Tab-separated table of C-alpha atoms in Angstrom:
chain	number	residue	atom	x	y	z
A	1	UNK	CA	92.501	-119.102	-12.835
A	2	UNK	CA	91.078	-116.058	-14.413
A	3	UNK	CA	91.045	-112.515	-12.836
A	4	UNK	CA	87.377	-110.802	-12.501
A	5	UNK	CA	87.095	-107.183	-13.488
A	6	UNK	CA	87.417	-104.451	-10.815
A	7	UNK	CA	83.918	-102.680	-10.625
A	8	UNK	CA	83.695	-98.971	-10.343
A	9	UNK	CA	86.502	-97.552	-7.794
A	10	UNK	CA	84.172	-95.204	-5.778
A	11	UNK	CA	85.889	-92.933	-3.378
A	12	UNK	CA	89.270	-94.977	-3.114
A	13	UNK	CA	89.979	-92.945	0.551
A	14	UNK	CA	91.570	-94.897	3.595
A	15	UNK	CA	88.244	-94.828	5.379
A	16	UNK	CA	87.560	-93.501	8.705
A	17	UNK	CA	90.285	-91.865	10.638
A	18	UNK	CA	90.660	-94.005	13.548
A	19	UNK	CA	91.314	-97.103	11.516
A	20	UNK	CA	94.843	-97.078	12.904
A	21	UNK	CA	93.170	-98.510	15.879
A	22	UNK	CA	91.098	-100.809	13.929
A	23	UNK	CA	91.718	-104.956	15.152
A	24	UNK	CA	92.936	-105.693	11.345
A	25	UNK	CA	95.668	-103.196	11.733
A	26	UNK	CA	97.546	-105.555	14.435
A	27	UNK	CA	96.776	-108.324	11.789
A	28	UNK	CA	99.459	-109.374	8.427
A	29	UNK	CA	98.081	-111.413	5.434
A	30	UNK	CA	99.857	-113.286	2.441
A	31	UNK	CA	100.715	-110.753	-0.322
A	32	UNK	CA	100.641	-112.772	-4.026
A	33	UNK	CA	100.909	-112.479	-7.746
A	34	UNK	CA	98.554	-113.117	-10.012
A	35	UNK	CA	99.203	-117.232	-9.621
A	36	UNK	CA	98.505	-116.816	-5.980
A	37	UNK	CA	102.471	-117.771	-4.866
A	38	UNK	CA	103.333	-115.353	-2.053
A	39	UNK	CA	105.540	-112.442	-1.875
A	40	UNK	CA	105.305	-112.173	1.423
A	41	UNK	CA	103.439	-110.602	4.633
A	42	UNK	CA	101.661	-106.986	4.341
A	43	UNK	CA	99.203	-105.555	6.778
A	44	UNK	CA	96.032	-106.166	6.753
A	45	UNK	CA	94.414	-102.600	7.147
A	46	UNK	CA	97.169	-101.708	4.439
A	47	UNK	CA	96.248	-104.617	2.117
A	48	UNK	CA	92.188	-103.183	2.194
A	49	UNK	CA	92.823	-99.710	1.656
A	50	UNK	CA	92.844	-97.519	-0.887
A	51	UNK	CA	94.130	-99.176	-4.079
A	52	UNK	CA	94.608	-102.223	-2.102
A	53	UNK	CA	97.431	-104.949	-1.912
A	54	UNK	CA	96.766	-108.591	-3.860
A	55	UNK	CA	96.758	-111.099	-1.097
A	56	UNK	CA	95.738	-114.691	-0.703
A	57	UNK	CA	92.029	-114.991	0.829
A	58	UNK	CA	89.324	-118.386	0.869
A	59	UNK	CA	85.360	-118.517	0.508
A	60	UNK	CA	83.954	-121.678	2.090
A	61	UNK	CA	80.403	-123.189	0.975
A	62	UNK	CA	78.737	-125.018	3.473
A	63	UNK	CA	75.736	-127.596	2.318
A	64	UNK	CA	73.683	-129.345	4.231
A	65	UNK	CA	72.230	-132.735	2.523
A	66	UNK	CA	69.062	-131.502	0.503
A	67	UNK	CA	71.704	-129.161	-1.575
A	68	UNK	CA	70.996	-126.015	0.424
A	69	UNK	CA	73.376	-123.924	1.055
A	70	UNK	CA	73.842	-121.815	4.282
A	71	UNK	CA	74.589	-117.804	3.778
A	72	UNK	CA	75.670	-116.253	6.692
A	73	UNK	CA	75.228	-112.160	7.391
A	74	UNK	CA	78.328	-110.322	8.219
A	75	UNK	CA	77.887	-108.230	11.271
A	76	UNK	CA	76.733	-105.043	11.307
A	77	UNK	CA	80.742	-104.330	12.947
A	78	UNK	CA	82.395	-105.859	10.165
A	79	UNK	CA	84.295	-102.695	8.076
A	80	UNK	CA	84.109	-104.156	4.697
A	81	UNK	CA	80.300	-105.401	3.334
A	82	UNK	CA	78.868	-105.033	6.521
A	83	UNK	CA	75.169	-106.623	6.585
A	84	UNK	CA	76.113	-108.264	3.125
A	85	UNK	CA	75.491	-112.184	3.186
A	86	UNK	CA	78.095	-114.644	2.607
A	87	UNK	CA	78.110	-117.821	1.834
A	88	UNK	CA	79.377	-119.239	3.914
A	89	UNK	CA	82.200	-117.456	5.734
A	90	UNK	CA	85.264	-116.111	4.161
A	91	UNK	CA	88.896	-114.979	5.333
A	92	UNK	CA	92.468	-114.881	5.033
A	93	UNK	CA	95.117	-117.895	5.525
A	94	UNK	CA	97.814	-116.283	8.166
A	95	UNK	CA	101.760	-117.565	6.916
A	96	UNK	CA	102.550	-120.967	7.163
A	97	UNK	CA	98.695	-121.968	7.518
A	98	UNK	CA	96.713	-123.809	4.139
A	99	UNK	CA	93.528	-122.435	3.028
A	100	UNK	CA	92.262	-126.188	4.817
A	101	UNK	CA	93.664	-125.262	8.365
A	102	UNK	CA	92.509	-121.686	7.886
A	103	UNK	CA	88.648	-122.847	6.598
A	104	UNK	CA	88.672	-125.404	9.420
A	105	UNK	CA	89.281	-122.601	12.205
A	106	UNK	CA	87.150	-119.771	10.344
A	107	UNK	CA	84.296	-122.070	10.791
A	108	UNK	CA	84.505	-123.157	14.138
A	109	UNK	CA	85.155	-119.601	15.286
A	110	UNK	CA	82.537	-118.059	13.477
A	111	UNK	CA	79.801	-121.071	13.223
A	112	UNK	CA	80.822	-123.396	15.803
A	113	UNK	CA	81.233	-126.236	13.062
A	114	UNK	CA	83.629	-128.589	13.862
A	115	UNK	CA	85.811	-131.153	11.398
A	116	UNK	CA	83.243	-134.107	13.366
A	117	UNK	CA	80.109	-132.561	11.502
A	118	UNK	CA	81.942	-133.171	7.904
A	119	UNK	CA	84.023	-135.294	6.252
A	120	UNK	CA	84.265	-133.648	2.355
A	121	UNK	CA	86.230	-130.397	3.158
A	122	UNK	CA	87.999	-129.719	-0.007
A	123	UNK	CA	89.219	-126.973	-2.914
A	124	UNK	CA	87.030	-126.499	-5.970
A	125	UNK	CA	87.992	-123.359	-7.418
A	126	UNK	CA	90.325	-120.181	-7.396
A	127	UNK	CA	90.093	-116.523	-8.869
A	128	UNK	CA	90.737	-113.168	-8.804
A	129	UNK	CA	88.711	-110.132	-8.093
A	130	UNK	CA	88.881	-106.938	-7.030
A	131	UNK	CA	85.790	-104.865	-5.554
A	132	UNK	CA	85.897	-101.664	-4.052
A	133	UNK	CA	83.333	-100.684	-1.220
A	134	UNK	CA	82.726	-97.304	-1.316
A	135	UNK	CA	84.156	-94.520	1.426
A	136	UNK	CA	85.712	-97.496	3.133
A	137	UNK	CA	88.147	-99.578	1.202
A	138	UNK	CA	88.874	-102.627	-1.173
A	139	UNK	CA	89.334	-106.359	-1.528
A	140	UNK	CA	92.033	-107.537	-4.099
A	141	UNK	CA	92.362	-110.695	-3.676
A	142	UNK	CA	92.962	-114.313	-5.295
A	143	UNK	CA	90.476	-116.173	-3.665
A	144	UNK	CA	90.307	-120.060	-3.292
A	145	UNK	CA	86.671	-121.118	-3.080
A	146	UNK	CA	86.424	-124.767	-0.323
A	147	UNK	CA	83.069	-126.690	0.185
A	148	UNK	CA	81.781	-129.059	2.853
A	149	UNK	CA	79.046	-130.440	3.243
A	150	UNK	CA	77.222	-131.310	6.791
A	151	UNK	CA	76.385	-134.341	8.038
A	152	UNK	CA	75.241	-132.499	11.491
A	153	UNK	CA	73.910	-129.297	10.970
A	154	UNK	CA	73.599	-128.021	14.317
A	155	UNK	CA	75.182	-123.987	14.524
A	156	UNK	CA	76.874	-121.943	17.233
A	157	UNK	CA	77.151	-118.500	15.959
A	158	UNK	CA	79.395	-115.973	17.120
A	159	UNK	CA	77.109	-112.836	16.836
A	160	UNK	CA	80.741	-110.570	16.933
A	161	UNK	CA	81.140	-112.491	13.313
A	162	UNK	CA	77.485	-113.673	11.968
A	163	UNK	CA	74.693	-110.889	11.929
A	164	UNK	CA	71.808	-113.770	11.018
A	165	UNK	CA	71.877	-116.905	9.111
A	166	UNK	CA	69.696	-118.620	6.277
A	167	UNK	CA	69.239	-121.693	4.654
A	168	UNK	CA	68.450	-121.294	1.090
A	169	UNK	CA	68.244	-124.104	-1.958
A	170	UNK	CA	71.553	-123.397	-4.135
A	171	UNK	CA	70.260	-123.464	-7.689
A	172	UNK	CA	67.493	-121.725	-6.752
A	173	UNK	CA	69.591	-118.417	-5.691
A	174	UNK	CA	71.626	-118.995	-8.936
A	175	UNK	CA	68.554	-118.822	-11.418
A	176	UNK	CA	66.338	-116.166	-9.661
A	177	UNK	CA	68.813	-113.564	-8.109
A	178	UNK	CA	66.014	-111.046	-8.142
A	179	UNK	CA	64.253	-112.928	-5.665
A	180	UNK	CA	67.379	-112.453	-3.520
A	181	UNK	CA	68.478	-108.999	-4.433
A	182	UNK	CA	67.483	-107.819	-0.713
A	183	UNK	CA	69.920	-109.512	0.852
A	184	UNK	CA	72.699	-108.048	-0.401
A	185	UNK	CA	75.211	-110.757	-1.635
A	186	UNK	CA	79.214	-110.461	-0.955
A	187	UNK	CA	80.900	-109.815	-4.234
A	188	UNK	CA	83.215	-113.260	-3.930
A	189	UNK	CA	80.090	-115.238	-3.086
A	190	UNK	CA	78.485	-114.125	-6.155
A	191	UNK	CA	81.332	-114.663	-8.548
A	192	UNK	CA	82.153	-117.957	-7.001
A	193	UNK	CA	78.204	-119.432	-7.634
A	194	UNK	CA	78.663	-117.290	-11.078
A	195	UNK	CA	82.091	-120.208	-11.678
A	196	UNK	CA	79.762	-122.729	-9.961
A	197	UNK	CA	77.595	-122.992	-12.726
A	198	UNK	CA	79.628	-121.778	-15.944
């Protein structure tokens, strides 16, 4: 595992002033060191704010069988990288749950894919990053990077998680990221294809 550098800090301020009420306030993720073994539960307003807290988070890649790969939009509600495209979806593990459980239910929630459309679901990588958004907050985490691939590529979006949707080939985003510089990729998206094809 290697850690990625932290980018320029920004404003480093809690955000807005009602994010006390925010829905990831009432939420806790997995606090770890450097090798990713926990040291326990913080919350997870607390663990995006200001300097941030390290804590465990996944990235899952989803392929369809031509070797595109689906990037998904984050909603325009999301606090952190709002309209910034993912791919595919990305989230925390809650305590007790593996990053395989917690991919499985991220991408049924948000997608509507089910286990049925995919039989490959596995780990291929893990790192550490940290990226500050500016005037809103931070993500420190060590990130574990899964990939499936469909066999069934029918989608169900939830449009309270996915803002739009776009398949795109894979190596072709990797060599001509000016092509794609509109869309606005997700920091852990664009280290993980960065590790993809070291």
């Amino acid at each position: 595992m290697s850690s990625e550098d932290a980018g320029a800090p920004g404003d480093r301020s809690g955000g807005p002033d009602d994010d006390a009420g925010h829905e990831n306030a009432l939420q806790d993720v997995i606090a770890v060191d450097p090798d990713d073994a926990e040291q326990g539960t913080v919350n997870r307003l607390d663990a995006h704010t200001g300097d941030g807290i390290r804590h465990r988070a996944f990235t899952c890649l989803v392929y369809d069988s031509e070797g595109r790969i689906l990037l998904a939009q984050r909603a325009p509600t999301k606090r952190l990288w709002d309209g910034h495209w993912d791919g595919t979806v990305a989230s925390h593990p809650v305590e007790g749950q593996t990053q395989e459980d917690a991919t499985e239910q991220r991408l049924e929630e948000e997608l509507g894919i089910t286990p049925d459309q995919y039989d490959d679901l596995r780990v291929t990588d893990k790192f550490e990053y940290k990226r500050y958004y500016p005037n809103e907050g931070v993500e420190w985490e060590v990130c574990s990077v899964l990939k499936i691939t469909l066999d069934d590529t029918s989608l169900d979006p939830d449009e309270a998680e996915i803002g739009g949707m776009l398949w795109v080939d894979y190596e072709h985003l990797h060599e001509n990221p000016a092509l794609y510089r509109q869309l606005r990729l997700c920091p852990w998206f664009e280290i993980a294809m960065r590790r993809d094809f070291a």
